[in-house]
Amino acid sequence: MTLDNRGMEPPQPMIRTLKYLETMESGEQLAIVNDRRPMFLYEELDELGFDHVTESQEDGSFKIVITKRGE
């Protein structure tokens, strides 16, 4: 699943992403695409038990692949 959060003003991308993460099971992945690097999201992901990898895209956006850790 990929959530395209481009064009949204903060904090909407973070709210949308966190809402989707509530439905995920261990081992599942979600990719998000944001206009900005989601600095505040990283702390939340760490606290909630998600791994994340960020890649800069050619258009200046950021793709973050989020994986829910096993319980």
N, CA, C and O atoms as a MOPAC input file, in Angstrom:
PM7 MOZYME 1SCF
protein

 N      0.84700 1    -1.18100 1     0.00000 1
 C      0.00000 1     0.00000 1     0.00000 1
 C      0.88700 1     1.23700 1     0.00000 1
 O      1.91100 1     1.27800 1     0.68200 1
 N      0.48800 1     2.24100 1    -0.76800 1
 C      1.20100 1     3.50900 1    -0.80700 1
 C      0.22500 1     4.65000 1    -0.56200 1
 O     -0.81700 1     4.73900 1    -1.21100 1
 N      0.57200 1     5.52000 1     0.37900 1
 C     -0.19700 1     6.73400 1     0.62600 1
 C      0.56300 1     7.90200 1     0.01100 1
 O      1.70700 1     8.16700 1     0.38100 1
 N     -0.06400 1     8.59200 1    -0.91800 1
 C      0.55200 1     9.76800 1    -1.53000 1
 C      0.06300 1    10.99500 1    -0.76600 1
 O     -1.07000 1    11.44000 1    -0.94400 1
 N      0.92800 1    11.53200 1     0.08200 1
 C      0.59100 1    12.67500 1     0.91900 1
 C      1.05300 1    14.00100 1     0.32700 1
 O      0.98300 1    15.03200 1     0.99500 1
 N      1.52200 1    13.98700 1    -0.91400 1
 C      2.00400 1    15.22700 1    -1.53000 1
 C      0.84800 1    16.21100 1    -1.69200 1
 O     -0.28700 1    15.82500 1    -1.97300 1
 N      1.16400 1    17.48600 1    -1.50900 1
 C      0.17100 1    18.53400 1    -1.66600 1
 C     -0.62300 1    18.81700 1    -0.39800 1
 O     -1.44100 1    19.73600 1    -0.37500 1
 N     -0.39400 1    18.04400 1     0.65200 1
 C     -1.09300 1    18.23600 1     1.91500 1
 C     -0.23400 1    19.09600 1     2.83500 1
 O      0.99100 1    18.97200 1     2.84100 1
 N     -0.87200 1    19.96100 1     3.60600 1
 C     -0.15800 1    20.79200 1     4.56900 1
 C     -0.04300 1    20.06900 1     5.90500 1
 O     -0.96800 1    19.36800 1     6.31300 1
 N      1.09900 1    20.23700 1     6.59600 1
 C      1.24300 1    19.64500 1     7.92300 1
 C      0.14300 1    20.16800 1     8.84600 1
 O     -0.22600 1    21.33800 1     8.74000 1
 N     -0.37400 1    19.36800 1     9.71800 1
 C      0.04100 1    18.01300 1    10.08400 1
 C     -0.74800 1    16.92000 1     9.37100 1
 O     -0.70200 1    15.76400 1     9.79100 1
 N     -1.47300 1    17.25800 1     8.29700 1
 C     -2.33700 1    16.27300 1     7.64200 1
 C     -1.62100 1    14.99600 1     7.19200 1
 O     -2.15900 1    13.91000 1     7.41100 1
 N     -0.43000 1    15.06800 1     6.57100 1
 C      0.23600 1    13.81900 1     6.17900 1
 C      0.51100 1    12.90200 1     7.37700 1
 O      0.34500 1    11.68600 1     7.28300 1
 N      0.93200 1    13.49100 1     8.49900 1
 C      1.23500 1    12.68700 1     9.68700 1
 C     -0.04300 1    12.06200 1    10.25800 1
 O     -0.05100 1    10.88200 1    10.60600 1
 N     -1.10400 1    12.83600 1    10.35400 1
 C     -2.37300 1    12.31300 1    10.87400 1
 C     -2.87800 1    11.17700 1     9.99700 1
 O     -3.28700 1    10.12900 1    10.49800 1
 N     -2.84600 1    11.38700 1     8.70200 1
 C     -3.30600 1    10.35900 1     7.75600 1
 C     -2.47100 1     9.08500 1     7.88300 1
 O     -3.01300 1     7.98000 1     7.89500 1
 N     -1.16300 1     9.24400 1     7.97800 1
 C     -0.26100 1     8.09600 1     8.08100 1
 C     -0.49500 1     7.33600 1     9.38800 1
 O     -0.61800 1     6.11200 1     9.37100 1
 N     -0.55700 1     8.03800 1    10.50900 1
 C     -0.75200 1     7.37700 1    11.80500 1
 C     -2.08600 1     6.64300 1    11.86200 1
 O     -2.18200 1     5.57600 1    12.46700 1
 N     -3.10700 1     7.20500 1    11.23900 1
 C     -4.41600 1     6.54000 1    11.20700 1
 C     -4.31400 1     5.21300 1    10.45900 1
 O     -4.86600 1     4.20600 1    10.90300 1
 N     -3.61500 1     5.20500 1     9.33300 1
 C     -3.45700 1     3.96700 1     8.57200 1
 C     -2.61800 1     2.94900 1     9.35000 1
 O     -2.91500 1     1.75500 1     9.31000 1
 N     -1.59400 1     3.39200 1    10.04600 1
 C     -0.71500 1     2.48100 1    10.77700 1
 C     -1.46900 1     1.69900 1    11.85300 1
 O     -1.07400 1     0.58500 1    12.20000 1
 N     -2.54700 1     2.27400 1    12.38000 1
 C     -3.34800 1     1.59000 1    13.40200 1
 C     -3.93800 1     0.28100 1    12.88900 1
 O     -4.23800 1    -0.60700 1    13.68700 1
 N     -4.11000 1     0.14400 1    11.58900 1
 C     -4.73600 1    -1.04600 1    11.00500 1
 C     -3.72900 1    -2.12100 1    10.61300 1
 O     -4.11900 1    -3.21300 1    10.19800 1
 N     -2.44400 1    -1.82600 1    10.74000 1
 C     -1.42300 1    -2.76200 1    10.25200 1
 C     -1.11700 1    -3.88000 1    11.24400 1
 O     -1.22400 1    -3.71100 1    12.45800 1
 N     -0.73500 1    -5.02500 1    10.68700 1
 C     -0.32700 1    -6.17900 1    11.48300 1
 C      1.19100 1    -6.32500 1    11.40200 1
 O      1.83200 1    -5.73700 1    10.53000 1
 N      1.75700 1    -7.10500 1    12.30700 1
 C      3.20800 1    -7.32300 1    12.33400 1
 C      3.71300 1    -7.77500 1    10.96900 1
 O      3.12800 1    -8.64900 1    10.33000 1
 N      4.80900 1    -7.16100 1    10.54000 1
 C      5.43600 1    -7.51800 1     9.27500 1
 C      4.88100 1    -6.76400 1     8.07500 1
 O      5.50400 1    -6.77000 1     7.01400 1
 N      3.74300 1    -6.12500 1     8.20900 1
 C      3.16900 1    -5.38200 1     7.08600 1
 C      3.97000 1    -4.11700 1     6.82400 1
 O      4.60400 1    -3.55800 1     7.71900 1
 N      3.92000 1    -3.67700 1     5.55300 1
 C      4.62900 1    -2.46600 1     5.15900 1
 C      3.66700 1    -1.45100 1     4.56200 1
 O      2.65400 1    -1.80000 1     3.95700 1
 N      4.01300 1    -0.19700 1     4.75000 1
 C      3.29900 1     0.91700 1     4.14500 1
 C      4.34700 1     1.85800 1     3.58500 1
 O      5.32900 1     2.17200 1     4.25800 1
 N      4.14500 1     2.30900 1     2.35600 1
 C      5.00700 1     3.32900 1     1.77100 1
 C      4.21500 1     4.63200 1     1.74100 1
 O      3.04400 1     4.64700 1     1.36200 1
 N      4.85700 1     5.71700 1     2.14000 1
 C      4.22800 1     7.03200 1     2.03900 1
 C      5.13700 1     7.92400 1     1.20500 1
 O      6.35500 1     7.74400 1     1.18200 1
 N      4.52700 1     8.88700 1     0.52100 1
 C      5.28300 1     9.86000 1    -0.25600 1
 C      4.86700 1    11.23400 1     0.24700 1
 O      3.69200 1    11.59600 1     0.19500 1
 N      5.83800 1    11.99100 1     0.73300 1
 C      5.59600 1    13.31700 1     1.30100 1
 C      6.40900 1    14.36600 1     0.56600 1
 O      7.46500 1    14.07500 1     0.00400 1
 N      5.89400 1    15.60300 1     0.57800 1
 C      6.64500 1    16.71900 1     0.00500 1
 C      7.86900 1    17.05700 1     0.84700 1
 O      8.88800 1    17.51400 1     0.32900 1
 N      7.75200 1    16.82300 1     2.16300 1
 C      8.81700 1    17.17200 1     3.10900 1
 C      9.27000 1    15.91900 1     3.86400 1
 O      8.52800 1    14.94400 1     3.97400 1
 N     10.48600 1    15.96400 1     4.37600 1
 C     10.96000 1    14.88600 1     5.24100 1
 C     10.14700 1    14.97100 1     6.54500 1
 O     10.12800 1    16.02200 1     7.18600 1
 N      9.47700 1    13.88200 1     6.94400 1
 C      8.56400 1    13.92300 1     8.09600 1
 C      9.29000 1    13.77200 1     9.44100 1
 O      9.19200 1    12.72900 1    10.08700 1
 N     10.00200 1    14.79600 1     9.85000 1
 C     10.85200 1    14.72500 1    11.04300 1
 C     10.08400 1    14.32600 1    12.30500 1
 O     10.58000 1    13.52400 1    13.09600 1
 N      8.89800 1    14.86500 1    12.49900 1
 C      8.13800 1    14.54600 1    13.70800 1
 C      7.54300 1    13.13800 1    13.65500 1
 O      7.29000 1    12.53200 1    14.69700 1
 N      7.32400 1    12.62300 1    12.46500 1
 C      6.77900 1    11.27100 1    12.31700 1
 C      7.77900 1    10.21400 1    12.78300 1
 O      7.38200 1     9.19200 1    13.34400 1
 N      9.05900 1    10.45000 1    12.55700 1
 C     10.07100 1     9.45200 1    12.91400 1
 C     10.02100 1     9.08700 1    14.40200 1
 O     10.10400 1     7.91000 1    14.75500 1
 N      9.88600 1    10.08200 1    15.26200 1
 C      9.80100 1     9.81700 1    16.70800 1
 C      8.59700 1     8.94400 1    17.03400 1
 O      8.69300 1     7.99600 1    17.81400 1
 N      7.47100 1     9.27400 1    16.43000 1
 C      6.24700 1     8.50100 1    16.65300 1
 C      6.42600 1     7.06100 1    16.20100 1
 O      6.02500 1     6.13400 1    16.90400 1
 N      7.02300 1     6.87000 1    15.04100 1
 C      7.23000 1     5.52600 1    14.51500 1
 C      8.10400 1     4.69900 1    15.45100 1
 O      7.81500 1     3.53000 1    15.70700 1
 N      9.16400 1     5.30300 1    15.95500 1
 C     10.05400 1     4.60300 1    16.87300 1
 C      9.31200 1     4.18600 1    18.14400 1
 O      9.46500 1     3.05900 1    18.61600 1
 N      8.51500 1     5.09200 1    18.69100 1
 C      7.77700 1     4.80600 1    19.92400 1
 C      6.69400 1     3.74200 1    19.71900 1
 O      6.41300 1     2.95500 1    20.62300 1
 N      6.09200 1     3.72200 1    18.53000 1
 C      4.99400 1     2.79400 1    18.25700 1
 C      5.45400 1     1.42500 1    17.76300 1
 O      4.63200 1     0.52400 1    17.59400 1
 N      6.75600 1     1.25700 1    17.53000 1
 C      7.26700 1    -0.04500 1    17.12100 1
 C      7.29800 1    -0.27700 1    15.62300 1
 O      7.02100 1    -1.38000 1    15.15100 1
 N      7.63800 1     0.77300 1    14.87100 1
 C      7.75000 1     0.66100 1    13.41700 1
 C      9.17100 1     0.97200 1    12.98900 1
 O      9.80700 1     1.88300 1    13.52000 1
 N      9.66800 1     0.20500 1    12.01900 1
 C     10.93800 1     0.52000 1    11.37600 1
 C     10.62900 1     1.40700 1    10.17400 1
 O      9.52600 1     1.35600 1     9.63100 1
 N     11.60000 1     2.21900 1     9.75700 1
 C     11.36000 1     3.10800 1     8.62300 1
 C     12.64300 1     3.37700 1     7.86300 1
 O     13.72800 1     3.47500 1     8.43800 1
 N     12.48600 1     3.49400 1     6.55000 1
 C     13.60100 1     3.81800 1     5.66400 1
 C     13.13100 1     4.94700 1     4.75600 1
 O     12.06300 1     4.86200 1     4.15000 1
 N     13.93300 1     6.00300 1     4.66700 1
 C     13.56900 1     7.17100 1     3.86200 1
 C     14.46500 1     7.26500 1     2.64300 1
 O     15.68200 1     7.10400 1     2.73900 1
 N     13.85100 1     7.52800 1     1.48700 1
 C     14.58600 1     7.71300 1     0.24000 1
 C     14.17200 1     9.03600 1    -0.38500 1
 O     12.98000 1     9.30700 1    -0.52800 1
 N     15.13500 1     9.85700 1    -0.75400 1
 C     14.84700 1    11.08700 1    -1.50600 1
 C     14.46200 1    10.70000 1    -2.92000 1
 O     15.06600 1     9.80600 1    -3.51300 1
 N     13.45500 1    11.37400 1    -3.46200 1
 C     13.00000 1    11.10900 1    -4.82000 1
 C     13.50900 1    12.19800 1    -5.75800 1
 O     13.85800 1    13.29400 1    -5.31800 1
 N     13.54700 1    11.89400 1    -7.03600 1
 C     14.08200 1    12.84200 1    -8.02200 1
 C     13.27600 1    14.14000 1    -8.07200 1
 O     13.82700 1    15.19100 1    -8.40100 1
 N     11.98000 1    14.08300 1    -7.74900 1
 C     11.13900 1    15.28100 1    -7.81200 1
 C     11.22000 1    16.13100 1    -6.53800 1
 O     10.50700 1    17.12700 1    -6.41000 1
 N     12.09900 1    15.73400 1    -5.58500 1
 C     12.26100 1    16.47900 1    -4.35000 1
 C     11.40300 1    15.97700 1    -3.20000 1
 O     11.52300 1    16.45500 1    -2.07200 1
 N     10.54000 1    15.01500 1    -3.48600 1
 C      9.71100 1    14.44000 1    -2.42200 1
 C     10.50000 1    13.35200 1    -1.69300 1
 O     11.64000 1    13.04900 1    -2.04400 1
 N      9.87000 1    12.77300 1    -0.67500 1
 C     10.50500 1    11.72100 1     0.11500 1
 C      9.57900 1    10.51400 1     0.19200 1
 O      8.38800 1    10.64700 1     0.47400 1
 N     10.13700 1     9.34400 1    -0.06000 1
 C      9.39700 1     8.09400 1     0.06800 1
 C      9.87900 1     7.41300 1     1.34500 1
 O     11.07500 1     7.18700 1     1.52900 1
 N      8.93800 1     7.09100 1     2.21500 1
 C      9.27000 1     6.43800 1     3.48400 1
 C      8.57700 1     5.08700 1     3.49000 1
 O      7.35400 1     5.01400 1     3.37000 1
 N      9.34500 1     4.02300 1     3.63000 1
 C      8.77800 1     2.68300 1     3.75000 1
 C      8.76400 1     2.33800 1     5.23700 1
 O      9.79700 1     2.33400 1     5.90500 1
 N      7.55700 1     2.04800 1     5.73400 1
 C      7.34600 1     1.81200 1     7.15800 1
 C      6.94700 1     0.35400 1     7.34200 1
 O      6.06100 1    -0.14200 1     6.64700 1
 N      7.59800 1    -0.33200 1     8.27300 1
 C      7.30600 1    -1.73600 1     8.55500 1
 C      6.97100 1    -1.89100 1    10.01900 1
 O      7.69300 1    -1.39900 1    10.88600 1
 N      5.86300 1    -2.58300 1    10.30000 1
 C      5.49200 1    -2.84200 1    11.68800 1
 C      6.32000 1    -4.00300 1    12.21500 1
 O      6.32800 1    -5.08800 1    11.63200 1
 N      7.01300 1    -3.77100 1    13.31400 1
 C      7.83100 1    -4.81900 1    13.93200 1
 C      6.96100 1    -5.92700 1    14.49000 1
 O      5.80100 1    -5.70700 1    14.83900 1
 N      7.53300 1    -7.12200 1    14.57000 1
 C      6.83300 1    -8.25500 1    15.18500 1
 C      6.64600 1    -8.04600 1    16.66000 1
 O      7.43100 1    -7.35000 1    17.30500 1
 N      5.59600 1    -8.65300 1    17.20300 1
 C      5.29100 1    -8.47500 1    18.63100 1
 C      5.84700 1    -9.60000 1    19.45500 1
 O      5.68400 1    -9.61000 1    20.67500 1

